[in-house]
Short mmCIF file of C-alpha atoms in Angstrom, two decimals:
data_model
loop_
_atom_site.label_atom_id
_atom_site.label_comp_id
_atom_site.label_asym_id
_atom_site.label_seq_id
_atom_site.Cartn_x
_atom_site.Cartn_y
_atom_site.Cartn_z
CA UNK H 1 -2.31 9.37 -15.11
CA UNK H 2 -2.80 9.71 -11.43
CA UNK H 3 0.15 10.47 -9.23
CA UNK H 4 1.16 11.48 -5.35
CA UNK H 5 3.97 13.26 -4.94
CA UNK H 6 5.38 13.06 -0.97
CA UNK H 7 8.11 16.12 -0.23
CA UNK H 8 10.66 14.74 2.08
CA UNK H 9 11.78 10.89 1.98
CA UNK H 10 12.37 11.70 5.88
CA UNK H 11 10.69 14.19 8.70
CA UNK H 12 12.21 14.36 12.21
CA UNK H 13 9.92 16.29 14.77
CA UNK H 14 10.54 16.25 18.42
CA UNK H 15 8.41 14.49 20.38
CA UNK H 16 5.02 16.93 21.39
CA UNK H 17 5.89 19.17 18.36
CA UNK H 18 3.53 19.04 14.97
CA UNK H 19 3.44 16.61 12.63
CA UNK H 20 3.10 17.65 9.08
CA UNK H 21 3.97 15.29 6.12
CA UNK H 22 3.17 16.82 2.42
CA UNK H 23 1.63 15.31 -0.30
CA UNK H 24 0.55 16.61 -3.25
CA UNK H 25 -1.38 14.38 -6.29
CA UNK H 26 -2.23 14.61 -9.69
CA UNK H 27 -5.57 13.50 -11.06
CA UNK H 28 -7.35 13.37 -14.42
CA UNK H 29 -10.68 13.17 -12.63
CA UNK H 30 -12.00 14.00 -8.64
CA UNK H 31 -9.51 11.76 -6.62
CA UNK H 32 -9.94 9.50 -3.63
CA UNK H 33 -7.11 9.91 -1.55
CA UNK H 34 -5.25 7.87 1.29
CA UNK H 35 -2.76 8.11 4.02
CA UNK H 36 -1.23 4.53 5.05
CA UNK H 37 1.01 4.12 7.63
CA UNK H 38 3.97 1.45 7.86
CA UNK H 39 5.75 -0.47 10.58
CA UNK H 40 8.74 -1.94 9.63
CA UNK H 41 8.84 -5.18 8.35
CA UNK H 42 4.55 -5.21 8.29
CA UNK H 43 1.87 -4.33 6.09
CA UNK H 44 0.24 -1.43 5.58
CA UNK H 45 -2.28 0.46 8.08
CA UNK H 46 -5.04 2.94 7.18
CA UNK H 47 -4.40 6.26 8.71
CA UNK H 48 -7.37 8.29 6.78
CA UNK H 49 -9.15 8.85 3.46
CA UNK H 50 -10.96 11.21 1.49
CA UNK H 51 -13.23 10.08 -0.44
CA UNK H 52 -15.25 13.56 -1.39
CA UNK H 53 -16.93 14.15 1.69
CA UNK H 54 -15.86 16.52 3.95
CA UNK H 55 -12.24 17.95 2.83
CA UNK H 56 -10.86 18.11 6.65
CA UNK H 57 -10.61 14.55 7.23
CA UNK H 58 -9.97 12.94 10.56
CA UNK H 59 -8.32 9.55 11.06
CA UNK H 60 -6.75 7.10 13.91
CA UNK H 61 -4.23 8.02 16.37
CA UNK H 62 -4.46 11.64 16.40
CA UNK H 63 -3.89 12.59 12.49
CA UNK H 64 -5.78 14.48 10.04
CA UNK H 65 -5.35 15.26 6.52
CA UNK H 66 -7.03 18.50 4.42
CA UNK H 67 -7.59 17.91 0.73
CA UNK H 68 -7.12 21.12 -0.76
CA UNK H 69 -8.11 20.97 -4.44
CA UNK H 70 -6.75 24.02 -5.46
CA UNK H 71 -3.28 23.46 -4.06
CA UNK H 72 -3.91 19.77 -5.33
CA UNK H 73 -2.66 19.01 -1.71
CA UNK H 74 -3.64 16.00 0.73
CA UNK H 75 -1.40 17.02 3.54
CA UNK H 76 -1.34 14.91 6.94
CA UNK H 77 -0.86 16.58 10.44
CA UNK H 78 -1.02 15.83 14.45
CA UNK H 79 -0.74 18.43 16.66
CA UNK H 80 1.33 16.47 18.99
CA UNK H 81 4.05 13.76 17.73
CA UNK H 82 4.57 10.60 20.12
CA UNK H 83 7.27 8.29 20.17
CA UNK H 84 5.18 5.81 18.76
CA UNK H 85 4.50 7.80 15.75
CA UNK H 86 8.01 6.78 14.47
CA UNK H 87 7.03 4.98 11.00
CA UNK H 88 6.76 5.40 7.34
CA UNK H 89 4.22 7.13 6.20
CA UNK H 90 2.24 6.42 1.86
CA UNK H 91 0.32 9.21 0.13
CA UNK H 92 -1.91 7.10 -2.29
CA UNK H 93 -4.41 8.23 -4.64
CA UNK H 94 -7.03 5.90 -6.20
CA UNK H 95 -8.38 7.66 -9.69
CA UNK H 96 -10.25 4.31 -11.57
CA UNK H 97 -10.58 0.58 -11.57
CA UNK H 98 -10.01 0.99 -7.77
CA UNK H 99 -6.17 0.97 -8.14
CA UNK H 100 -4.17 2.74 -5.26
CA UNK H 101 -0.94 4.15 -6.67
CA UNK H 102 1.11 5.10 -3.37
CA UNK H 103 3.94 8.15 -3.39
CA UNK H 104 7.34 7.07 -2.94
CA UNK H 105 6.80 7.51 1.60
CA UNK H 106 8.32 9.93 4.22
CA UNK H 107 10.23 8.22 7.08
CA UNK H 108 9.26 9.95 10.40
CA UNK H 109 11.59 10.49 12.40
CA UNK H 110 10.40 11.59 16.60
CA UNK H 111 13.10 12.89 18.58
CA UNK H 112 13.27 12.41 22.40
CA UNK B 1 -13.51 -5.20 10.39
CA UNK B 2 -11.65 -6.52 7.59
CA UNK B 3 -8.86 -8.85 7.84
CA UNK B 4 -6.33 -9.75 5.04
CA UNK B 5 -3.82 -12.93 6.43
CA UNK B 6 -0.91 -13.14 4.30
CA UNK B 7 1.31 -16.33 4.19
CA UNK B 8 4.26 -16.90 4.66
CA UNK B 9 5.62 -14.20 6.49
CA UNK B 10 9.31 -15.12 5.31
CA UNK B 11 10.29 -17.56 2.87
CA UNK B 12 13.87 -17.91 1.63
CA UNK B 13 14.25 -20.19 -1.40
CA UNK B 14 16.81 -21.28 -3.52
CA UNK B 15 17.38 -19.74 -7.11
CA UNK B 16 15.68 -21.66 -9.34
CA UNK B 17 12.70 -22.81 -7.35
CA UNK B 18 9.29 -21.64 -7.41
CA UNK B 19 7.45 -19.81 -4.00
CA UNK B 20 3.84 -19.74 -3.25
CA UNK B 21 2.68 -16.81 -0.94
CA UNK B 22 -1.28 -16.80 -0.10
CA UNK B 23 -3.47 -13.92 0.55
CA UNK B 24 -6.89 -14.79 2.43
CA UNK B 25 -9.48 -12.15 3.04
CA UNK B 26 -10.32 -13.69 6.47
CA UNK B 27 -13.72 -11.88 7.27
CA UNK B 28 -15.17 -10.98 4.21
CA UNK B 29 -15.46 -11.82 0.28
CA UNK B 30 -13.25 -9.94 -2.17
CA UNK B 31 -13.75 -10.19 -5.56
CA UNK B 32 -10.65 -7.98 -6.31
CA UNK B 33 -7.54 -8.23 -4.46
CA UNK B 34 -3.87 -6.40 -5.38
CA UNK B 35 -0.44 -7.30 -5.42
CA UNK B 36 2.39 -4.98 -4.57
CA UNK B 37 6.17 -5.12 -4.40
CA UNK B 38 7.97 -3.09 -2.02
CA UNK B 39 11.79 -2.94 -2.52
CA UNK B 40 13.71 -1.48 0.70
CA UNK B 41 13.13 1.72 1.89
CA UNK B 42 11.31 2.51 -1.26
CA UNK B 43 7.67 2.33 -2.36
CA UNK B 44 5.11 -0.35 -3.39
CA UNK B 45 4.86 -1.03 -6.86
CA UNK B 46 1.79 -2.45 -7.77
CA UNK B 47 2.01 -5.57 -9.71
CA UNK B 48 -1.37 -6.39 -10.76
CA UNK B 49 -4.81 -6.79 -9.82
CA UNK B 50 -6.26 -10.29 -8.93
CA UNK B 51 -9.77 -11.00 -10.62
CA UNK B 52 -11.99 -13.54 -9.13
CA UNK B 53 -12.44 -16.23 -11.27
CA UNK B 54 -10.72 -14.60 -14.43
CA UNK B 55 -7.29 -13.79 -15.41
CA UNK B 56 -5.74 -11.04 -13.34
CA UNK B 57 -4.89 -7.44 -15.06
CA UNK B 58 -0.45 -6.87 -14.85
CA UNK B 59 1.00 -4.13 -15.05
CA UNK B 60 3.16 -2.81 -17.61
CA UNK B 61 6.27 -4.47 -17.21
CA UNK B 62 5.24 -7.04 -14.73
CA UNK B 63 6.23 -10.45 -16.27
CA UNK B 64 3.15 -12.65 -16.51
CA UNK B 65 5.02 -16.06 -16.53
CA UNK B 66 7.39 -15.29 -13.65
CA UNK B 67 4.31 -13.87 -11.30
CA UNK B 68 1.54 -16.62 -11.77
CA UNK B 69 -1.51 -15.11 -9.87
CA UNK B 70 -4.95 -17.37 -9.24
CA UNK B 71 -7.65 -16.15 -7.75
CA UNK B 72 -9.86 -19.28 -7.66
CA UNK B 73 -12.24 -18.06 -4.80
CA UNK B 74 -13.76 -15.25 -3.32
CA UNK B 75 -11.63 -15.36 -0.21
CA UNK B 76 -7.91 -16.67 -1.83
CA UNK B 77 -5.71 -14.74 -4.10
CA UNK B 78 -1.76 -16.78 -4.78
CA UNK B 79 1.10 -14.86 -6.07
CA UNK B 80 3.52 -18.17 -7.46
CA UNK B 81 7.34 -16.57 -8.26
CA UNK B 82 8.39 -19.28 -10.73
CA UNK B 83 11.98 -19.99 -11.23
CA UNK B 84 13.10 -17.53 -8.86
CA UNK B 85 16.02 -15.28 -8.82
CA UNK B 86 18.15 -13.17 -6.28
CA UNK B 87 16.78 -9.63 -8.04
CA UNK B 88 13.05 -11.40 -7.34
CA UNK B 89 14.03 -11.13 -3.17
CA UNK B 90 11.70 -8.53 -1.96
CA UNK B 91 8.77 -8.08 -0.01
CA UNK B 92 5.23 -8.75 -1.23
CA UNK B 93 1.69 -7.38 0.27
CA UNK B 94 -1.44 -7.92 -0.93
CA UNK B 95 -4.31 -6.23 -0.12
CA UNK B 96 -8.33 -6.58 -0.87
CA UNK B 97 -11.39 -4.48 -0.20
CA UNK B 98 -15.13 -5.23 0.04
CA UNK B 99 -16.04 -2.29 -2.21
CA UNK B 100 -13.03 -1.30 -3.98
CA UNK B 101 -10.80 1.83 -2.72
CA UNK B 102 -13.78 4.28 -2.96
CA UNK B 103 -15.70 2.54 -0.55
CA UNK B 104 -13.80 1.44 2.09
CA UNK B 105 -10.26 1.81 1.32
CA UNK B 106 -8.29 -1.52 1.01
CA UNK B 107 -7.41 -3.56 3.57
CA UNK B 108 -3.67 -4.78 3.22
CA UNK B 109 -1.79 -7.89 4.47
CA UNK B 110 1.10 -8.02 6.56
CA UNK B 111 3.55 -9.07 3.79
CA UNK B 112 6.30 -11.77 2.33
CA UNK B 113 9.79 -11.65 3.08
CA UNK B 114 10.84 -13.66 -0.09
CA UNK B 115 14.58 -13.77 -0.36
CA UNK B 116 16.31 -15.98 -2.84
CA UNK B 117 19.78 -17.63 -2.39
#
């Protein structure tokens, strides 16, 4: 069964410093993978996806994400945090039937 | 690009009672749309997949009779909590896609506030 594991429930960074949120995923077959951000009290937001293209994948606001298959890694960095990066941030995979199974989020934290 | 409306935003009801919450795909057609519950600070759970014009898939453990779910067109998916409880408070998204997750990536609502008294 297909799984995302996300290391850290919470990440503080100060602000201008990298970004880097893990996630790691288990997959019977080639995975599609997501990052989602999440505002509180709102729905979620597309950050990036791979979707077996190129494995250095770039998304909105600054982030990127490199699927590494043989770490079985999707993790998402920005080279420079903003205040306004403050959110949670979903790992999902999607494996078949176009279900998105999301890890369990890492609250970033951006210190002043 | 595409838009999911969700509705209500909030909705407190008292235990017992029944809530509708909507999910439109404003721009688009989706023949699939999901529903997720998100308890606080945790992830979202999915709770099944909505199937235009059939009966939607649940997941395991997801009570059918307490989560009615109609999809009766191509653009309106309902999640009805029947004879809610306090443990049903939560928060509810939905989300839809024009070609499924490996296509475009889904498109999610803003959620449901549902909080029962």
């Amino acid at each position: 069964a297909q799984s995302v594991t996300q290391l850290g429930s919470h990440v503080s960074v100060s602000e201008g410093a990298l970004v880097l949120l893990r996630c790691n995923y288990s997959s019977s077959v080639p995975p599609y993978l997501f990052w989602y951000v999440q505002y509180p009290n709102q729905g979620l937001q597309l950050l990036l996806k791979y979707t077996s293209a190129a494995t250095l994948v770039k998304g909105i606001n600054g982030f990127e994400a490199e699927f590494k298959k043989s770490e079985t890694s999707f993790h998402l960095t920005k080279p420079s945090a903003h205040m306004s990066d403050a959110a949670e941030y979903f790992c999902a995979v999607s494996e078949r039937n176009d279900k998105i199974i999301f890890g369990k989020g890492t609250r970033l934290h951006i210190l002043p | 690009g595409a838009v999911v409306s969700q509705h209500p935003s909030r909705v407190i009801c008292k235990s017992g009672t029944s809530v509708k919450i909507e999910c439109r795909s404003l721009d688009f057609q989706a023949t699939t749309m999901f529903w997720y519950r998100q308890f606080p600070k945790q992830s979202l759970m999915l709770m099944a997949t909505s199937n235009e014009g059939s009966k939607a898939t649940y997941e395991q453990g997801v009570e059918k009779d307490k989560f009615l779910i109609n999809h009766a067109s191509l653009t309106l998916s309902t999640l009805t909590v029947t004879s809610a409880h306090p443990e049903d408070s939560s928060f509810y998204i939905c989300s839809a896609g024009l070609g499924g997750a490996r296509s475009y990536g889904y498109t999610f609502g803003s959620g449901t506030r549902l909080t029962v008294v």
